[in-house]
Short mmCIF file of C-alpha atoms and ligand atoms in Angstrom, two decimals:
data_model
loop_
_atom_site.label_atom_id
_atom_site.label_comp_id
_atom_site.label_asym_id
_atom_site.label_seq_id
_atom_site.Cartn_x
_atom_site.Cartn_y
_atom_site.Cartn_z
CA MET A 1 1.23 -15.20 1.37
CA ILE A 2 0.02 -13.43 -1.78
CA LYS A 3 -2.70 -16.04 -2.31
CA THR A 4 -3.88 -15.67 1.27
CA MET A 5 -4.05 -11.91 0.84
CA GLU A 6 -6.11 -12.28 -2.33
CA ILE A 7 -8.50 -14.69 -0.60
CA ASN A 8 -8.89 -12.28 2.34
CA ILE A 9 -9.65 -9.40 -0.03
CA GLU A 10 -12.22 -11.49 -1.92
CA GLN A 11 -13.85 -12.41 1.37
CA VAL A 12 -14.18 -8.76 2.41
CA ASP A 13 -15.38 -7.69 -1.04
CA SER A 14 -18.10 -10.38 -0.96
CA PHE A 15 -19.21 -9.25 2.47
CA LEU A 16 -19.37 -5.59 1.39
CA ALA A 17 -21.30 -6.46 -1.75
CA LYS A 18 -23.74 -8.66 0.18
CA TYR A 19 -24.48 -5.90 2.70
CA GLY A 20 -24.95 -3.17 0.14
CA TYR A 21 -21.69 -1.25 0.38
CA PHE A 22 -20.33 0.26 -2.81
CA ASN A 23 -16.75 -0.88 -2.79
CA LYS A 24 -15.71 -0.02 -6.34
CA CYS A 25 -14.73 3.53 -7.19
CA LEU A 26 -16.77 5.56 -9.63
CA ASN A 27 -15.56 5.13 -13.16
CA GLY A 28 -13.01 7.83 -13.94
CA CYS A 29 -12.83 9.17 -10.37
CA SER A 30 -9.39 9.58 -8.80
CA ASP A 31 -10.16 12.46 -6.44
CA CYS A 32 -8.53 10.89 -3.41
CA CYS A 33 -5.43 9.66 -5.26
CA HIS A 34 -3.64 13.00 -5.24
CA ASP A 35 -1.90 12.31 -1.99
CA TYR A 36 0.44 9.71 -0.56
CA PHE A 37 -0.56 6.69 1.50
CA TYR A 38 1.05 4.23 3.82
CA ALA A 39 1.33 0.54 3.24
CA SER A 40 2.68 -2.35 5.25
CA VAL A 41 5.43 -4.58 3.90
CA PRO A 42 2.94 -7.32 2.84
CA GLU A 43 0.85 -4.70 1.03
CA PHE A 44 3.96 -3.49 -0.77
CA PHE A 45 4.57 -7.03 -1.99
CA LEU A 46 0.93 -7.37 -3.04
CA THR A 47 1.19 -4.21 -5.17
CA LEU A 48 4.45 -5.46 -6.66
CA HIS A 49 2.80 -8.78 -7.43
CA GLY A 50 -0.02 -6.82 -9.08
CA LEU A 51 2.45 -5.00 -11.30
CA THR A 52 4.10 -8.25 -12.35
CA THR A 53 0.75 -9.70 -13.48
CA LYS A 54 0.50 -6.99 -16.16
CA PRO A 55 2.85 -5.93 -18.93
CA PHE A 56 3.96 -2.83 -17.06
CA ASN A 57 7.39 -1.31 -17.33
CA LEU A 58 8.69 -1.45 -13.77
CA ASP A 59 11.21 1.28 -14.49
CA TYR A 60 8.37 3.63 -15.29
CA PHE A 61 7.03 3.23 -11.73
CA TYR A 62 10.53 3.31 -10.29
CA LYS A 63 11.07 6.70 -11.94
CA ARG A 64 7.74 7.98 -10.65
CA ALA A 65 8.66 6.84 -7.14
CA LEU A 66 12.03 8.60 -7.44
CA SER A 67 10.33 11.76 -8.58
CA THR A 68 7.96 11.70 -5.58
CA ARG A 69 10.91 10.96 -3.34
CA SER A 70 12.70 14.08 -4.64
CA TYR A 71 9.65 16.11 -3.72
CA PHE A 72 9.68 14.78 -0.15
CA MET A 73 13.45 15.16 0.20
CA HIS A 74 12.81 18.86 0.31
CA TYR A 75 10.68 18.47 3.47
CA LEU A 76 12.01 15.35 5.17
CA PRO A 77 15.63 14.82 4.14
CA LEU A 78 16.73 13.30 7.45
CA GLU A 79 13.83 10.84 7.72
CA ILE A 80 14.33 9.65 4.16
CA GLU A 81 18.08 9.29 4.54
CA HIS A 82 17.61 7.40 7.78
CA LEU A 83 15.14 4.98 6.21
CA SER A 84 17.30 4.61 3.15
CA TYR A 85 20.31 3.75 5.25
CA LYS A 86 18.28 1.02 6.91
CA ALA A 87 16.62 -0.13 3.71
CA PRO A 88 18.22 -3.58 3.41
CA SER A 89 16.91 -4.49 6.86
CA LEU A 90 13.54 -2.72 6.59
CA LEU A 91 11.99 -5.81 5.12
CA ALA A 92 13.16 -7.84 8.08
CA TYR A 93 12.81 -5.61 11.12
CA LYS A 94 10.49 -2.98 12.42
CA VAL A 95 12.09 0.46 12.23
CA ASN A 96 11.00 4.06 12.61
CA ASP A 97 8.14 4.84 10.34
CA PHE A 98 7.43 7.99 8.39
CA ARG A 99 4.96 9.53 10.80
CA THR A 100 6.71 12.91 11.00
CA GLY A 101 5.60 13.45 7.44
CA GLN A 102 1.95 13.41 8.43
CA TYR A 103 2.18 16.76 10.19
CA ILE A 104 3.42 18.80 7.27
CA ASN A 105 1.13 20.87 5.15
CA TYR A 106 2.53 20.05 1.71
CA PRO A 107 1.90 22.39 -1.20
CA ASP A 108 1.16 20.76 -4.57
CA LEU A 109 1.58 17.16 -3.51
CA PRO A 110 2.38 14.89 -6.41
CA PRO A 111 -0.34 12.34 -7.21
CA CYS A 112 0.01 8.73 -6.15
CA MET A 113 2.74 7.03 -8.18
CA PHE A 114 0.19 4.46 -9.42
CA LEU A 115 -2.21 6.99 -10.87
CA VAL A 116 -1.78 6.86 -14.63
CA ASN A 117 -4.14 8.73 -16.95
CA GLY A 118 -6.58 9.15 -14.09
CA ARG A 119 -6.72 5.45 -13.27
CA CYS A 120 -5.14 3.28 -10.61
CA SER A 121 -2.65 0.89 -12.21
CA ILE A 122 -2.93 -1.62 -9.39
CA TYR A 123 -6.59 -1.25 -8.50
CA ASP A 124 -7.25 -4.91 -7.61
CA TYR A 125 -4.10 -4.90 -5.47
CA ARG A 126 -4.45 -1.48 -3.89
CA PRO A 127 -3.54 -1.13 -0.21
CA ASN A 128 -6.04 -1.13 2.65
CA THR A 129 -6.04 2.65 2.98
CA CYS A 130 -7.46 3.01 -0.52
CA ARG A 131 -9.76 0.00 -0.08
CA LYS A 132 -11.30 1.24 3.17
CA TYR A 133 -11.60 4.86 2.08
CA GLY A 134 -14.11 3.87 -0.55
CA THR A 135 -16.22 1.93 1.91
CA THR A 136 -16.57 4.55 4.62
CA VAL A 137 -18.47 7.81 4.68
CA THR A 138 -15.19 9.56 3.95
CA CYS A 139 -15.88 9.10 0.25
CA GLU A 140 -18.68 11.50 -0.52
CA TYR A 141 -19.35 9.96 -3.93
CA LEU A 142 -19.89 6.39 -2.79
CA ASP A 143 -21.89 7.63 0.20
CA ASN A 144 -21.78 4.39 2.18
CA GLU A 145 -22.99 3.94 5.73
CA ASP A 146 -20.32 4.75 8.28
CA PHE A 147 -19.06 1.42 9.56
CA GLU A 148 -16.68 2.84 12.15
CA ASP A 149 -19.11 2.17 15.02
CA ASP A 150 -20.64 -0.92 13.50
CA ASP A 151 -19.08 -3.96 15.16
CA PHE A 152 -20.67 -6.40 12.73
CA THR A 153 -19.00 -4.74 9.74
CA GLN A 154 -15.73 -4.17 11.57
CA VAL A 155 -15.46 -7.87 12.36
CA HIS A 156 -15.96 -8.72 8.70
CA LEU A 157 -13.22 -6.30 7.65
CA GLN A 158 -10.74 -8.14 9.85
CA PRO A 159 -9.20 -10.10 6.93
CA LEU A 160 -7.91 -6.77 5.55
CA TYR A 161 -6.14 -6.07 8.82
CA ASP A 162 -4.86 -9.65 8.91
CA ASN A 163 -3.21 -9.05 5.55
CA THR A 164 -0.86 -6.48 7.06
CA ALA A 165 0.50 -9.07 9.48
CA LEU A 166 1.14 -11.94 7.08
CA LEU A 167 4.86 -12.43 7.07
CA ASP A 168 7.62 -14.56 8.46
CA GLN A 169 7.60 -14.53 12.23
CA SER A 170 10.85 -12.56 12.25
CA ILE A 171 9.27 -9.69 10.32
CA GLU A 172 6.97 -7.07 11.75
CA THR A 173 4.92 -4.70 9.66
CA THR A 174 6.43 -1.32 8.91
CA PRO A 175 4.01 1.21 7.45
CA LEU A 176 5.77 3.43 4.94
CA PRO A 177 4.65 5.52 1.99
CA LEU A 178 4.23 3.40 -1.13
CA TRP A 179 6.63 5.63 -3.06
CA PHE A 180 9.33 4.98 -0.47
CA PHE A 181 9.11 1.22 -0.98
CA TYR A 182 9.35 1.62 -4.74
CA SER A 183 12.08 4.25 -4.74
CA GLU A 184 14.18 2.06 -2.47
CA TYR A 185 13.47 -1.51 -3.47
CA LEU A 186 13.49 -1.14 -7.21
CA LYS A 187 17.03 0.22 -7.03
CA PRO A 188 19.30 -1.92 -9.21
CA GLU A 189 21.30 -3.14 -6.20
CA LEU A 190 18.20 -4.30 -4.28
CA ARG A 191 15.85 -5.31 -7.05
CA SER A 192 16.86 -8.93 -7.43
CA PHE A 193 16.74 -9.46 -3.66
CA VAL A 194 13.23 -8.01 -3.50
CA PHE A 195 12.02 -10.10 -6.44
CA LYS A 196 13.38 -13.22 -4.78
CA GLN A 197 11.36 -12.30 -1.72
CA LEU A 198 8.31 -11.74 -3.89
CA GLU A 199 8.76 -15.12 -5.54
CA HIS A 200 8.96 -16.69 -2.10
CA TYR A 201 5.69 -15.01 -1.08
CA GLN A 202 4.01 -16.00 -4.33
CA ILE A 203 4.91 -19.64 -3.80
CA ASN A 204 4.63 -20.03 -0.05
CA ASN A 205 1.39 -19.53 1.71
CA ILE A 206 2.68 -18.10 4.96
CA GLU A 207 0.26 -18.10 7.86
CA LYS A 208 -0.21 -15.13 10.12
CA ALA A 209 2.76 -14.55 12.40
CA ALA A 210 2.20 -15.72 15.96
S1 LIG B 301 -12.73 6.41 -3.02
FE1 LIG B 301 -14.25 7.87 -3.77
S2 LIG B 301 -13.10 9.77 -4.17
FE2 LIG B 301 -11.62 8.11 -4.05
S3 LIG B 301 -11.31 7.45 -6.17
FE3 LIG B 301 -12.90 6.13 -5.24
S4 LIG B 301 -14.85 7.09 -5.81
FE4 LIG B 301 -13.24 8.63 -6.09
S1 LIG B 302 -2.92 2.96 -5.02
FE1 LIG B 302 -4.45 3.34 -6.57
S2 LIG B 302 -6.34 3.76 -5.44
FE2 LIG B 302 -4.63 4.01 -4.01
S3 LIG B 302 -4.09 6.20 -4.09
FE3 LIG B 302 -2.79 5.12 -5.57
S4 LIG B 302 -3.86 5.30 -7.52
FE4 LIG B 302 -5.35 5.74 -5.89
#
């Protein structure tokens, strides 16, 4: 699955480069990384794979995720407890997502847990939200053409959407904040299970679920 995701990303990057989109962030810019973003389960595994390809200390990111989680516990204690209770099955079944959290006006949001010294630690493996933000008019610095109404471009971005649905047929995608995945699945009691899953996805090239 991981390999398929990487191939899909390369395909989209080549398309964007060929048609003149700037799809790499400005050097040193992290203006849109001071927020939290959703990722699907496959995207979570892709970011985890990205971390394992570098000599990062996983506990460092686990602690950052826990710290962000503490911040959100103040606003959404019930949602987080509910998701946490279901955590062992979240990777296997679709459950309630975190949408309630979108309607809160948070003061002083912590930056993304992957932003370290102003740089994204998993840039090549970043989720679709970050990938697409840079290629739309929403990023004022990159100033790309708006592709939202452009069918030709939309069709060529399809591999990114396909990536969110690449899992075993029994698993549906569950968009959750990245920090939730990391605060939950790097817990000592779940970590080895999650890394076994990752190993499975690194080895097996799972086709899109029917
Ligand atoms: S998408 Fe735009 S604002 Fe966000 S980090 Fe990249 S260059 Fe900066
Ligand atoms: S994953 Fe990377 S690009 Fe996306 S918000 Fe976090 S630091 Fe920024």
